[in-house]
Amino acid sequence: MRRATAGILPALLLLLAIGATHAYTRSTVSATDSTGIAWDLENHDTYLPGINDGTLLYRLHAAGSADVGNGEDLAAVARAFRTWSGISTSALRFRRDQDTANRTTLDDGEFTIFWNETSTVVDQGTPDTDDDLNIAGALAVALIYRIITGPEAGEIRDANIVFNGADFVWTASADPETGRYDIESVALHEIGHTLGLAHSPVAVASLFPRLGSGSRRARKLSSDDIAGVTAIYPGGNSAANRGAITGVVSNGAPILGAMVWARDSAGVVLAHATSDADGVYLMAGLPPGPVTLHTQPANAASGFYLFSAANMGPYYTAAQRDFSYAGGLAVEILAGDTVMADLSPAAGTPAMEIKLLSRSGSWSNIRTFLRRGESGVRIGVAGPGLPLAGTPLSISGSHITVVSTAFDMVAGFPTVEITVTVAADAPLGARDLVITASGETTVALGTVEILHAAEPLQPPVTTGLETEVVGPGLDLVWEPSAGTSWYRLFRGDLATLAGGNYDHAVVADGCYLSAPQASLMDDINSPEAFYYLITSGSGDETVGPAGTASNSILRPAGFDPCP
């Protein structure tokens, strides 16, 4: 048995006067064994009391965060668990168990989440203080116990999440202040680690290793997060309705640690994978259709910039950087099938790196965004070796026009900034920032998210109207905001309701149910029926008692149909 840790770091935010497994990126059994780790939801180790009928039980420490009152801190963590539970293509489900007084991280079969408020040293709960963990500098950490030898190698036995309340100030606010870190966003990231996912190089992904303060944009999962957990815990009709790509990345010899990613026909990043020591990569859980494949090394070997090889995890410590970008390989994803596609990048250490990003002159090492219909917005990159002339910077895909290009220096790095116009019907999702100069290309992967023109960065949450039934039965969360034109409905397990005489449907963030306009039923008899009603643009709607139909969901103006 061995304990692994994974966490999320605060972002580096810069002003102009600054100072200086091969399936996705899986957490692995060890630094030498690429076997991905995961819970065995059906045939798990009998030691585990934390899995009940395939559902993972978790417990929150009742004290929560010293910075947040009224139970909003625990409600934010619970929402993050429900977001992971709400993936219709995954069999993974969580349920909140009764709260606990336990603040240790023992391998005791109790999946506990708590804040360490007075010290960065986390008590292991044993007399041996050598086992204690210092989490200084990390916003939070996930501690995961997994089996490392024998036929069950890779099985997760236990996990815990510890928030760093000693170094950082926390918030569950609908409008987080700068200097405070969003509980729901960080919880979503750490829960992903407890599922067996390592850090993602896709900057809009929840599993990206850095997060800025005062931001709520990370309260949702990206397509990369969803594809990753679908690949590990497939459910619903994902085996028949989703496809996979696998192959080898080599330039005469297999390449370890190559980032491989797929863009759809609109230039939107769908998912990524990382090659193992044999050069093998695998992306599963992908929607069918045409994609292009791309590969390159991490943006840096190490350092507190964007995404580096050091962010990949112990197995990828020796990740290679002696090859260049290769991309544009056209592949058709087939439902229920795995497509073979090898990539052969040229040898040689890249001359260019992207380490920082900017929107309108504000530099950082986290993702940025553009809105439909925006114009005159400056988007930039900075890093060693970037060109200082020409038109080298672009954004992947269509519907974005580069108006002008400018060059400068920041933090000792050359910068390239473009002023762009975004079409009103630009496809939503994560785009790449691409630098091409002197026959070489380097990419900042999934760093620009295209958002709705009038969409809040994340829908506000009114926690005073939240109702939660813990344990077996219905978890009901209503997050109303009168007078807005967006709707948010956390997706649930459609299979649970499919056998009933219900109209049922799913409305995701930023899209609407086109037809029929459905009523939703809340089934008190099902612990997995996570269906939440949000408001209409003209005012709050009401939810009837559990087991009765709610009001119909109306079409939000200007939103696209759900896929």
Coordinates of C-alpha atoms in Angstrom, one line a residue:
M1 CA 0.0 0.0 0.0
R2 CA 1.3 3.4 -0.8
R3 CA 0.0 7.0 -0.4
A4 CA 0.2 9.5 -3.3
T5 CA -0.6 13.2 -3.1
A6 CA -1.7 15.6 -5.8
G7 CA -2.8 19.2 -5.4
I8 CA -3.5 22.5 -7.0
L9 CA -1.3 25.6 -6.9
P10 CA -2.3 29.3 -6.8
A11 CA -1.8 31.1 -10.0
L12 CA 1.0 33.5 -10.7
L13 CA -0.6 36.8 -11.7
L14 CA 1.6 39.3 -13.3
L15 CA 1.2 43.0 -13.9
L16 CA 3.2 45.0 -16.4
A17 CA 5.7 45.8 -13.7
I18 CA 6.3 42.2 -12.6
G19 CA 9.4 40.5 -11.2
A20 CA 10.8 37.5 -12.0
T21 CA -0.7 6.7 -17.9
H22 CA -1.1 7.1 -21.3
A23 CA -4.9 7.4 -21.1
Y24 CA -5.3 11.1 -20.7
T25 CA -2.9 11.9 -17.9
R26 CA -3.6 9.2 -15.3
S27 CA -2.2 9.1 -11.9
T28 CA 0.0 5.9 -11.9
V29 CA 0.8 3.1 -9.5
S30 CA 4.4 4.4 -9.1
A31 CA 7.2 6.3 -10.8
T32 CA 8.1 3.2 -12.8
D33 CA 4.7 1.6 -13.4
S34 CA 2.4 3.3 -15.8
T35 CA -0.7 1.4 -14.6
G36 CA -3.4 3.9 -14.0
I37 CA -5.1 4.0 -10.6
A38 CA -8.9 3.8 -10.1
W39 CA -11.6 2.7 -7.7
D40 CA -13.1 -0.7 -8.4
L41 CA -16.7 0.3 -7.9
E42 CA -18.2 -3.2 -8.2
N43 CA -15.5 -5.7 -7.1
H44 CA -13.6 -3.5 -4.6
D45 CA -11.4 -4.6 -1.7
T46 CA -13.8 -5.8 1.0
Y47 CA -11.9 -3.6 3.5
L48 CA -13.5 -0.6 2.0
P49 CA -16.7 0.6 3.8
G50 CA -16.8 3.7 1.6
I51 CA -18.3 2.1 -1.5
N52 CA -22.0 1.2 -1.3
D53 CA -23.7 -0.5 -4.4
G54 CA -21.1 1.1 -6.7
T55 CA -21.5 4.6 -5.1
L56 CA -18.6 6.3 -3.4
L57 CA -19.5 7.7 0.0
Y58 CA -17.7 10.8 1.3
R59 CA -17.7 12.7 4.6
L60 CA -17.2 16.4 5.3
H61 CA -15.7 17.7 8.5
A62 CA -18.5 19.7 10.0
A63 CA -16.2 22.7 10.9
G64 CA -15.6 23.5 7.3
S65 CA -13.6 26.6 6.6
A66 CA -13.0 29.3 9.2
D67 CA -13.4 31.9 6.4
V68 CA -17.0 30.9 5.4
G69 CA -20.1 30.6 7.5
N70 CA -23.7 29.4 7.3
G71 CA -22.7 26.0 5.8
E72 CA -21.9 27.6 2.4
D73 CA -18.4 26.0 2.5
L74 CA -19.7 22.4 2.9
A75 CA -22.5 23.1 0.3
A76 CA -19.8 24.2 -2.2
V77 CA -17.9 21.0 -1.7
A78 CA -21.1 18.9 -2.1
R79 CA -21.9 20.7 -5.3
A80 CA -18.5 19.8 -6.7
F81 CA -19.1 16.1 -5.9
R82 CA -22.5 16.3 -7.6
T83 CA -20.9 17.8 -10.7
W84 CA -18.7 14.7 -11.1
S85 CA -21.7 12.5 -10.3
G86 CA -23.7 14.2 -13.0
I87 CA -21.7 12.9 -16.0
S88 CA -24.2 10.8 -18.0
T89 CA -21.4 8.9 -19.8
S90 CA -19.8 7.8 -16.6
A91 CA -20.8 5.1 -14.1
L92 CA -19.2 7.1 -11.3
R93 CA -21.6 8.3 -8.5
F94 CA -20.9 10.0 -5.1
R95 CA -23.2 10.3 -2.1
R96 CA -22.6 12.4 1.0
D97 CA -22.4 10.4 4.2
Q98 CA -22.9 11.8 7.6
D99 CA -20.4 14.5 8.7
T100 CA -17.3 13.5 10.6
A101 CA -15.0 14.8 13.3
N102 CA -12.0 13.1 11.8
R103 CA -9.2 15.4 10.7
T104 CA -6.6 12.7 9.9
T105 CA -5.6 11.2 6.6
L106 CA -5.3 7.5 7.7
D107 CA -6.0 4.6 5.3
D108 CA -9.2 3.9 7.2
G109 CA -11.7 3.6 4.4
E110 CA -13.3 6.9 5.3
F111 CA -13.2 9.5 2.4
T112 CA -12.8 12.6 4.4
I113 CA -12.6 16.3 3.4
F114 CA -11.5 18.9 5.9
W115 CA -9.6 22.2 6.3
N116 CA -6.2 22.5 8.1
E117 CA -6.6 25.9 9.6
T118 CA -3.7 26.5 12.1
S119 CA -0.8 24.7 10.4
T120 CA 0.3 23.5 7.0
V121 CA 1.3 20.1 8.5
V122 CA -1.4 17.5 8.1
D123 CA -1.5 15.0 11.0
Q124 CA -1.4 11.4 9.7
G125 CA -3.1 10.3 12.9
T126 CA -0.3 8.0 14.0
P127 CA 2.5 8.4 16.6
D128 CA 5.0 8.5 13.8
T129 CA 5.3 12.2 12.8
D130 CA 7.5 11.3 9.8
D131 CA 4.3 10.3 8.0
D132 CA 2.8 13.8 8.4
L133 CA 2.5 15.9 5.3
N134 CA 3.4 19.6 4.8
I135 CA 1.0 21.2 2.3
A136 CA 2.6 24.7 2.4
G137 CA 2.1 26.5 -0.9
A138 CA -0.7 24.2 -2.2
L139 CA -4.3 25.4 -2.1
A140 CA -5.4 21.8 -1.3
V141 CA -4.1 18.3 -1.7
A142 CA -5.7 14.9 -2.4
L143 CA -4.2 12.0 -0.6
I144 CA -4.8 8.7 -2.3
Y145 CA -4.0 5.2 -1.0
R146 CA -3.6 2.6 -3.8
I147 CA -2.5 -1.0 -4.1
I148 CA 0.9 -1.2 -5.7
T149 CA 1.6 -4.9 -6.2
G150 CA -0.3 -8.1 -7.1
P151 CA -3.4 -8.6 -9.2
E152 CA -5.2 -5.6 -7.6
A153 CA -2.3 -3.2 -8.4
G154 CA -3.8 0.2 -9.2
E155 CA -6.9 -0.1 -7.1
I156 CA -7.6 2.9 -4.9
R157 CA -8.5 1.9 -1.4
D158 CA -9.0 5.2 0.3
A159 CA -8.7 9.0 -0.3
N160 CA -8.9 12.2 1.6
I161 CA -8.9 15.9 0.6
V162 CA -7.2 18.6 2.8
F163 CA -7.8 22.3 2.1
N164 CA -5.0 24.7 3.2
G165 CA -6.7 27.1 5.5
A166 CA -3.4 28.2 7.1
D167 CA -1.9 29.8 3.9
F168 CA -5.0 30.8 2.0
V169 CA -8.4 32.6 2.4
W170 CA -11.5 30.8 1.1
T171 CA -14.9 31.8 -0.3
A172 CA -18.1 30.2 -1.5
S173 CA -19.4 33.6 -2.8
A174 CA -21.2 34.0 -6.1
D175 CA -18.8 36.8 -6.8
P176 CA -15.4 35.8 -5.3
E177 CA -13.1 38.6 -4.2
T178 CA -9.5 38.9 -5.4
G179 CA -7.3 37.2 -2.8
R180 CA -9.9 34.6 -1.9
Y181 CA -10.0 31.1 -3.5
D182 CA -13.2 29.5 -4.6
I183 CA -14.0 26.4 -2.6
E184 CA -16.1 24.7 -5.3
S185 CA -13.5 25.1 -8.0
V186 CA -10.7 23.7 -5.9
A187 CA -12.9 20.8 -4.6
L188 CA -13.8 19.9 -8.2
H189 CA -10.1 19.7 -9.1
E190 CA -9.1 17.6 -6.0
I191 CA -12.0 15.2 -6.5
G192 CA -10.7 14.6 -10.0
H193 CA -7.4 13.5 -8.5
T194 CA -9.2 11.1 -6.1
L195 CA -10.7 9.5 -9.2
G196 CA -7.3 8.7 -10.7
L197 CA -6.8 11.7 -13.0
A198 CA -3.5 13.6 -12.9
H199 CA -3.0 17.2 -14.0
S200 CA -4.2 18.2 -17.4
P201 CA -2.3 20.5 -19.8
V202 CA -5.6 21.8 -21.1
A203 CA -5.8 25.1 -19.4
V204 CA -9.6 25.3 -19.2
A205 CA -9.8 21.8 -17.6
S206 CA -10.6 21.4 -13.9
L207 CA -7.5 19.3 -13.6
F208 CA -5.2 22.1 -14.8
P209 CA -2.7 22.6 -12.0
R210 CA -3.2 26.3 -11.3
L211 CA -6.1 28.5 -10.2
G212 CA -6.4 32.2 -9.8
S213 CA -8.1 33.9 -6.8
G214 CA -11.3 35.8 -7.2
S215 CA -12.4 33.4 -10.0
R216 CA -15.4 31.1 -10.3
R217 CA -14.8 30.0 -13.9
A218 CA -13.5 26.6 -12.8
R219 CA -16.8 25.5 -11.2
K220 CA -17.5 23.4 -14.3
L221 CA -15.9 20.4 -16.0
S222 CA -14.4 20.7 -19.5
S223 CA -14.8 18.1 -22.3
D224 CA -11.3 16.9 -21.4
D225 CA -12.3 16.2 -17.8
I226 CA -15.5 14.5 -18.9
A227 CA -13.7 12.3 -21.5
G228 CA -11.1 11.3 -18.9
V229 CA -13.5 10.1 -16.3
T230 CA -15.7 8.5 -18.9
A231 CA -12.6 6.5 -20.1
I232 CA -11.9 5.3 -16.5
Y233 CA -15.5 4.7 -15.4
P234 CA -17.6 4.2 -18.5
G235 CA -21.3 4.2 -18.0
G236 CA -24.6 4.6 -19.7
N237 CA -24.2 4.0 -23.5
S238 CA -20.7 5.4 -23.6
A239 CA -19.2 2.1 -24.9
A240 CA -21.5 2.2 -27.9
N241 CA -21.8 5.9 -28.4
R242 CA -18.2 7.1 -27.8
G243 CA -15.0 6.2 -29.6
A244 CA -11.3 6.2 -28.9
I245 CA -7.9 7.0 -30.6
T246 CA -4.7 5.2 -29.8
G247 CA -1.2 5.1 -31.3
V248 CA 2.5 5.6 -30.8
V249 CA 4.4 8.9 -30.7
S250 CA 8.0 8.3 -31.9
N251 CA 10.8 9.9 -33.8
G252 CA 12.8 6.7 -34.4
A253 CA 12.4 5.8 -30.7
P254 CA 9.3 6.0 -28.5
I255 CA 8.7 9.4 -26.8
L256 CA 7.7 9.5 -23.1
G257 CA 5.5 12.3 -22.0
A258 CA 4.3 13.7 -25.3
M259 CA 1.2 15.7 -25.0
V260 CA -1.3 14.5 -27.6
W261 CA -4.7 16.3 -28.1
A262 CA -7.7 16.3 -30.4
R263 CA -9.4 19.3 -31.9
D264 CA -12.8 19.1 -33.5
S265 CA -13.7 20.6 -36.9
A266 CA -14.3 24.0 -35.3
G267 CA -10.8 24.0 -33.7
V268 CA -12.2 23.3 -30.2
V269 CA -10.0 21.1 -28.0
L270 CA -11.9 18.0 -27.0
A271 CA -9.4 16.0 -24.9
H272 CA -5.7 15.1 -24.4
A273 CA -3.6 12.1 -23.6
T274 CA 0.1 11.6 -22.5
S275 CA 2.3 9.0 -24.0
D276 CA 4.0 6.4 -21.8
A277 CA 7.5 5.0 -22.0
D278 CA 6.6 2.9 -25.0
G279 CA 5.3 6.1 -26.8
V280 CA 1.7 4.8 -26.5
Y281 CA -1.2 7.2 -25.9
L282 CA -4.9 6.6 -25.6
M283 CA -7.9 8.9 -25.7
A284 CA -11.2 7.3 -25.0
G285 CA -14.7 8.6 -24.3
L286 CA -14.7 10.8 -27.4
P287 CA -17.8 11.8 -29.4
P288 CA -17.8 10.5 -32.9
G289 CA -16.8 12.8 -35.8
P290 CA -13.8 14.3 -37.5
V291 CA -10.9 15.5 -35.4
T292 CA -7.3 16.6 -36.0
L293 CA -4.5 15.2 -33.8
H294 CA -1.6 17.3 -32.5
T295 CA 1.4 16.6 -30.3
Q296 CA 4.3 18.6 -28.6
P297 CA 6.3 18.5 -25.4
A298 CA 5.3 20.3 -22.3
N299 CA 5.6 24.1 -22.5
A300 CA 8.6 24.0 -20.1
A301 CA 10.7 21.4 -18.3
S302 CA 9.8 22.9 -14.9
G303 CA 9.0 26.2 -13.3
F304 CA 5.9 28.1 -12.2
Y305 CA 4.7 28.8 -15.7
L306 CA 1.6 27.6 -17.5
F307 CA 2.1 23.8 -17.8
S308 CA 5.5 22.1 -17.3
A309 CA 6.7 18.5 -17.5
A310 CA 7.0 18.7 -13.7
N311 CA 3.2 19.0 -13.5
M312 CA 2.7 15.6 -15.1
G313 CA 3.4 13.4 -12.1
P314 CA 6.3 11.1 -10.9
Y315 CA 6.0 8.6 -13.8
Y316 CA 6.7 11.5 -16.2
T317 CA 9.7 12.9 -14.4
A318 CA 11.9 12.0 -17.4
A319 CA 9.3 13.3 -20.0
Q320 CA 11.2 14.2 -23.2
R321 CA 11.4 17.7 -24.6
D322 CA 13.7 16.9 -27.5
F323 CA 11.0 16.9 -30.2
S324 CA 8.9 19.5 -32.0
Y325 CA 5.2 20.2 -32.5
A326 CA 3.5 18.0 -35.1
G327 CA -0.2 18.4 -35.9
G328 CA -3.1 18.4 -38.3
L329 CA -3.4 14.6 -38.7
A330 CA -7.0 14.1 -39.7
V331 CA -8.8 11.2 -38.0
E332 CA -12.5 10.1 -37.9
I333 CA -13.7 9.1 -34.5
L334 CA -16.1 6.1 -34.8
A335 CA -18.7 5.3 -32.2
G336 CA -17.9 2.0 -30.4
D337 CA -14.5 1.7 -32.1
T338 CA -10.9 2.5 -31.5
V339 CA -8.9 4.2 -34.3
M340 CA -5.2 3.8 -34.7
A341 CA -3.1 6.9 -35.4
D342 CA 0.6 7.2 -34.9
L343 CA 2.4 10.6 -34.7
S344 CA 6.0 11.2 -35.8
P345 CA 7.3 14.6 -34.7
A346 CA 10.7 15.8 -35.8
A347 CA 13.6 15.5 -33.3
G348 CA 15.2 18.6 -31.8
T349 CA 14.6 20.8 -28.7
P350 CA 12.0 23.5 -29.4
A351 CA 13.4 27.0 -29.8
M352 CA 10.2 28.6 -28.6
E353 CA 8.2 28.2 -25.4
I354 CA 4.9 29.8 -24.2
K355 CA 5.0 30.4 -20.5
L356 CA 2.5 33.3 -19.9
L357 CA -0.8 34.4 -21.3
S358 CA -2.6 37.7 -21.3
R359 CA -6.0 39.3 -21.8
S360 CA -5.9 43.1 -22.3
G361 CA -2.4 43.4 -20.9
S362 CA -3.0 41.4 -17.7
W363 CA -0.4 38.6 -17.6
S364 CA -0.7 35.3 -15.8
N365 CA -0.1 31.5 -16.0
I366 CA -3.8 30.5 -16.2
R367 CA -6.4 30.4 -18.9
T368 CA -8.1 33.3 -20.4
F369 CA -11.4 33.8 -22.3
L370 CA -13.2 35.6 -25.2
R371 CA -16.9 36.2 -25.6
R372 CA -19.0 35.9 -28.7
G373 CA -19.3 39.2 -30.4
E374 CA -16.4 40.8 -28.7
S375 CA -14.0 43.1 -30.6
G376 CA -10.9 45.0 -29.9
V377 CA -9.7 42.5 -27.2
R378 CA -6.0 41.9 -26.9
I379 CA -4.9 38.3 -26.3
G380 CA -1.2 37.5 -25.9
V381 CA 1.6 35.0 -25.1
A382 CA 5.1 35.4 -23.7
G383 CA 8.0 33.1 -23.5
P384 CA 11.6 32.5 -24.5
G385 CA 12.4 32.5 -28.2
L386 CA 9.1 34.0 -29.4
P387 CA 9.4 36.1 -32.5
L388 CA 9.3 39.9 -32.5
A389 CA 8.1 40.5 -36.0
G390 CA 5.5 39.2 -38.5
T391 CA 2.1 37.7 -37.7
P392 CA 3.0 34.6 -35.8
L393 CA 0.1 34.3 -33.3
S394 CA -3.3 32.8 -34.1
I395 CA -6.2 31.1 -32.3
S396 CA -7.2 27.6 -33.4
G397 CA -10.4 27.3 -35.4
S398 CA -12.7 29.6 -37.2
H399 CA -14.9 32.7 -36.3
I400 CA -12.0 34.7 -34.8
T401 CA -10.4 37.4 -36.8
V402 CA -6.9 38.8 -36.0
V403 CA -7.0 42.6 -36.6
S404 CA -3.5 43.5 -35.6
T405 CA -0.3 42.1 -33.9
A406 CA 2.0 43.8 -31.5
F407 CA 5.3 42.9 -29.8
D408 CA 7.0 43.8 -26.5
M409 CA 8.8 42.3 -23.5
V410 CA 7.5 41.2 -20.1
A411 CA 9.3 39.5 -17.3
G412 CA 12.3 39.2 -19.6
F413 CA 10.3 37.3 -22.2
P414 CA 9.3 38.5 -25.7
T415 CA 5.6 38.9 -26.0
V416 CA 3.2 38.6 -29.0
E417 CA -0.3 40.1 -28.6
I418 CA -3.1 40.1 -31.1
T419 CA -6.2 42.2 -31.2
V420 CA -9.2 40.1 -32.2
T421 CA -12.8 40.2 -33.2
V422 CA -15.0 37.2 -32.3
A423 CA -18.0 36.3 -34.4
A424 CA -21.4 36.3 -32.7
D425 CA -21.8 32.6 -33.6
A426 CA -18.3 31.4 -32.8
P427 CA -18.4 27.8 -31.5
L428 CA -18.1 27.6 -27.8
G429 CA -15.3 25.8 -26.0
A430 CA -11.5 25.7 -25.5
R431 CA -9.2 27.0 -28.2
D432 CA -5.4 26.8 -28.6
L433 CA -3.1 29.8 -28.9
V434 CA -0.6 29.0 -31.7
I435 CA 2.7 30.5 -32.5
T436 CA 4.3 29.7 -35.9
A437 CA 7.6 31.2 -36.9
S438 CA 10.7 30.1 -38.9
G439 CA 9.1 26.7 -39.7
E440 CA 8.4 25.9 -36.1
T441 CA 5.1 25.8 -34.1
T442 CA 4.4 25.9 -30.4
V443 CA 1.0 25.8 -28.8
A444 CA -0.6 26.9 -25.5
L445 CA -3.1 24.1 -25.2
G446 CA -6.7 24.9 -24.5
T447 CA -5.9 28.3 -23.1
V448 CA -8.7 30.5 -24.5
E449 CA -12.3 29.6 -23.7
I450 CA -15.0 31.0 -26.0
L451 CA -18.0 32.0 -23.9
H452 CA -21.5 33.3 -24.6
A453 CA -21.8 37.0 -25.1
A454 CA -23.9 37.6 -22.0
E455 CA -23.0 34.6 -20.0
P456 CA -21.6 35.2 -16.5
L457 CA -18.2 33.6 -16.0
Q458 CA -20.1 31.1 -13.9
P459 CA -23.8 31.3 -12.9
P460 CA -24.3 32.8 -9.5
V461 CA -25.4 30.6 -6.6
T462 CA -28.0 31.5 -4.1
T463 CA -27.1 29.2 -1.2
G464 CA -29.9 30.5 1.0
L465 CA -32.4 28.6 -1.2
E466 CA -30.5 25.4 -1.3
T467 CA -32.1 22.2 0.0
E468 CA -30.1 19.1 0.4
V469 CA -31.3 15.7 1.5
V470 CA -28.2 13.8 2.6
G471 CA -27.8 10.0 2.2
P472 CA -30.1 7.6 0.4
G473 CA -32.8 9.5 -1.5
L474 CA -32.9 12.7 -3.4
D475 CA -30.3 15.4 -3.5
L476 CA -32.1 18.5 -4.7
V477 CA -30.3 21.8 -5.4
W478 CA -32.1 24.9 -6.7
E479 CA -29.9 27.8 -7.7
P480 CA -32.2 30.6 -8.8
S481 CA -31.4 34.0 -10.0
A482 CA -34.3 36.1 -11.1
G483 CA -34.2 38.2 -14.2
T484 CA -31.3 36.5 -15.9
S485 CA -31.2 34.9 -19.4
W486 CA -29.2 31.8 -18.6
Y487 CA -30.1 28.4 -17.2
R488 CA -28.0 25.9 -15.4
L489 CA -29.1 22.3 -14.7
F490 CA -26.6 19.9 -13.3
R491 CA -26.8 16.7 -15.3
G492 CA -27.9 13.5 -13.7
D493 CA -28.2 9.8 -14.4
L494 CA -30.8 9.5 -17.1
A495 CA -30.8 5.7 -16.9
T496 CA -32.3 6.0 -13.4
L497 CA -35.4 7.7 -14.9
A498 CA -35.5 6.0 -18.3
G499 CA -37.8 3.2 -17.1
G500 CA -40.4 5.5 -15.6
N501 CA -43.3 7.3 -17.2
Y502 CA -41.5 10.6 -17.2
D503 CA -40.6 13.2 -19.7
H504 CA -36.9 13.6 -19.0
A505 CA -34.0 15.6 -20.4
V506 CA -30.8 17.3 -19.5
V507 CA -30.0 21.0 -19.8
A508 CA -26.3 21.7 -19.5
D509 CA -24.5 25.0 -18.8
G510 CA -25.0 27.4 -21.7
C511 CA -27.5 25.4 -23.8
Y512 CA -31.1 24.7 -23.9
L513 CA -33.5 21.8 -24.5
S514 CA -34.9 22.3 -27.9
A515 CA -37.8 19.8 -28.1
P516 CA -39.8 18.6 -26.5
Q517 CA -39.9 21.1 -23.7
A518 CA -39.8 18.6 -20.8
S519 CA -40.9 18.6 -17.3
L520 CA -38.5 17.0 -14.8
M521 CA -39.3 14.5 -12.1
D522 CA -37.4 14.3 -8.8
D523 CA -37.5 10.6 -7.8
I524 CA -37.2 10.4 -4.0
N525 CA -36.6 6.6 -4.3
S526 CA -33.4 7.0 -6.3
P527 CA -30.1 8.1 -4.7
E528 CA -28.8 8.8 -8.2
A529 CA -31.5 11.1 -9.6
F530 CA -29.6 14.3 -9.6
Y531 CA -31.9 16.7 -11.5
Y532 CA -31.9 20.4 -10.5
L533 CA -34.3 23.1 -11.8
I534 CA -33.0 26.6 -12.5
T535 CA -35.0 29.7 -13.2
S536 CA -36.6 31.3 -16.3
G537 CA -35.3 34.6 -17.6
S538 CA -38.4 36.3 -16.3
G539 CA -38.3 35.1 -12.7
D540 CA -38.0 32.2 -10.3
E541 CA -39.7 29.0 -11.0
T542 CA -40.9 26.7 -8.3
V543 CA -40.1 23.0 -7.5
G544 CA -42.9 20.8 -6.3
P545 CA -42.5 18.2 -3.6
A546 CA -40.2 15.3 -4.4
G547 CA -41.9 12.9 -6.8
T548 CA -44.0 15.6 -8.5
A549 CA -43.4 17.4 -11.8
S550 CA -41.7 20.7 -11.8
N551 CA -42.5 23.6 -14.1
S552 CA -41.4 23.2 -17.7
I553 CA -38.0 24.6 -18.5
L554 CA -38.2 27.5 -20.9
R555 CA -35.7 28.3 -23.7
P556 CA -33.1 30.9 -22.7
A557 CA -32.8 33.5 -25.4
G558 CA -29.7 33.3 -27.5
F559 CA -28.4 29.9 -26.3
D560 CA -27.6 27.0 -28.6
P561 CA -29.3 23.6 -28.5
C562 CA -27.7 21.1 -26.2
P563 CA -25.6 18.5 -28.0

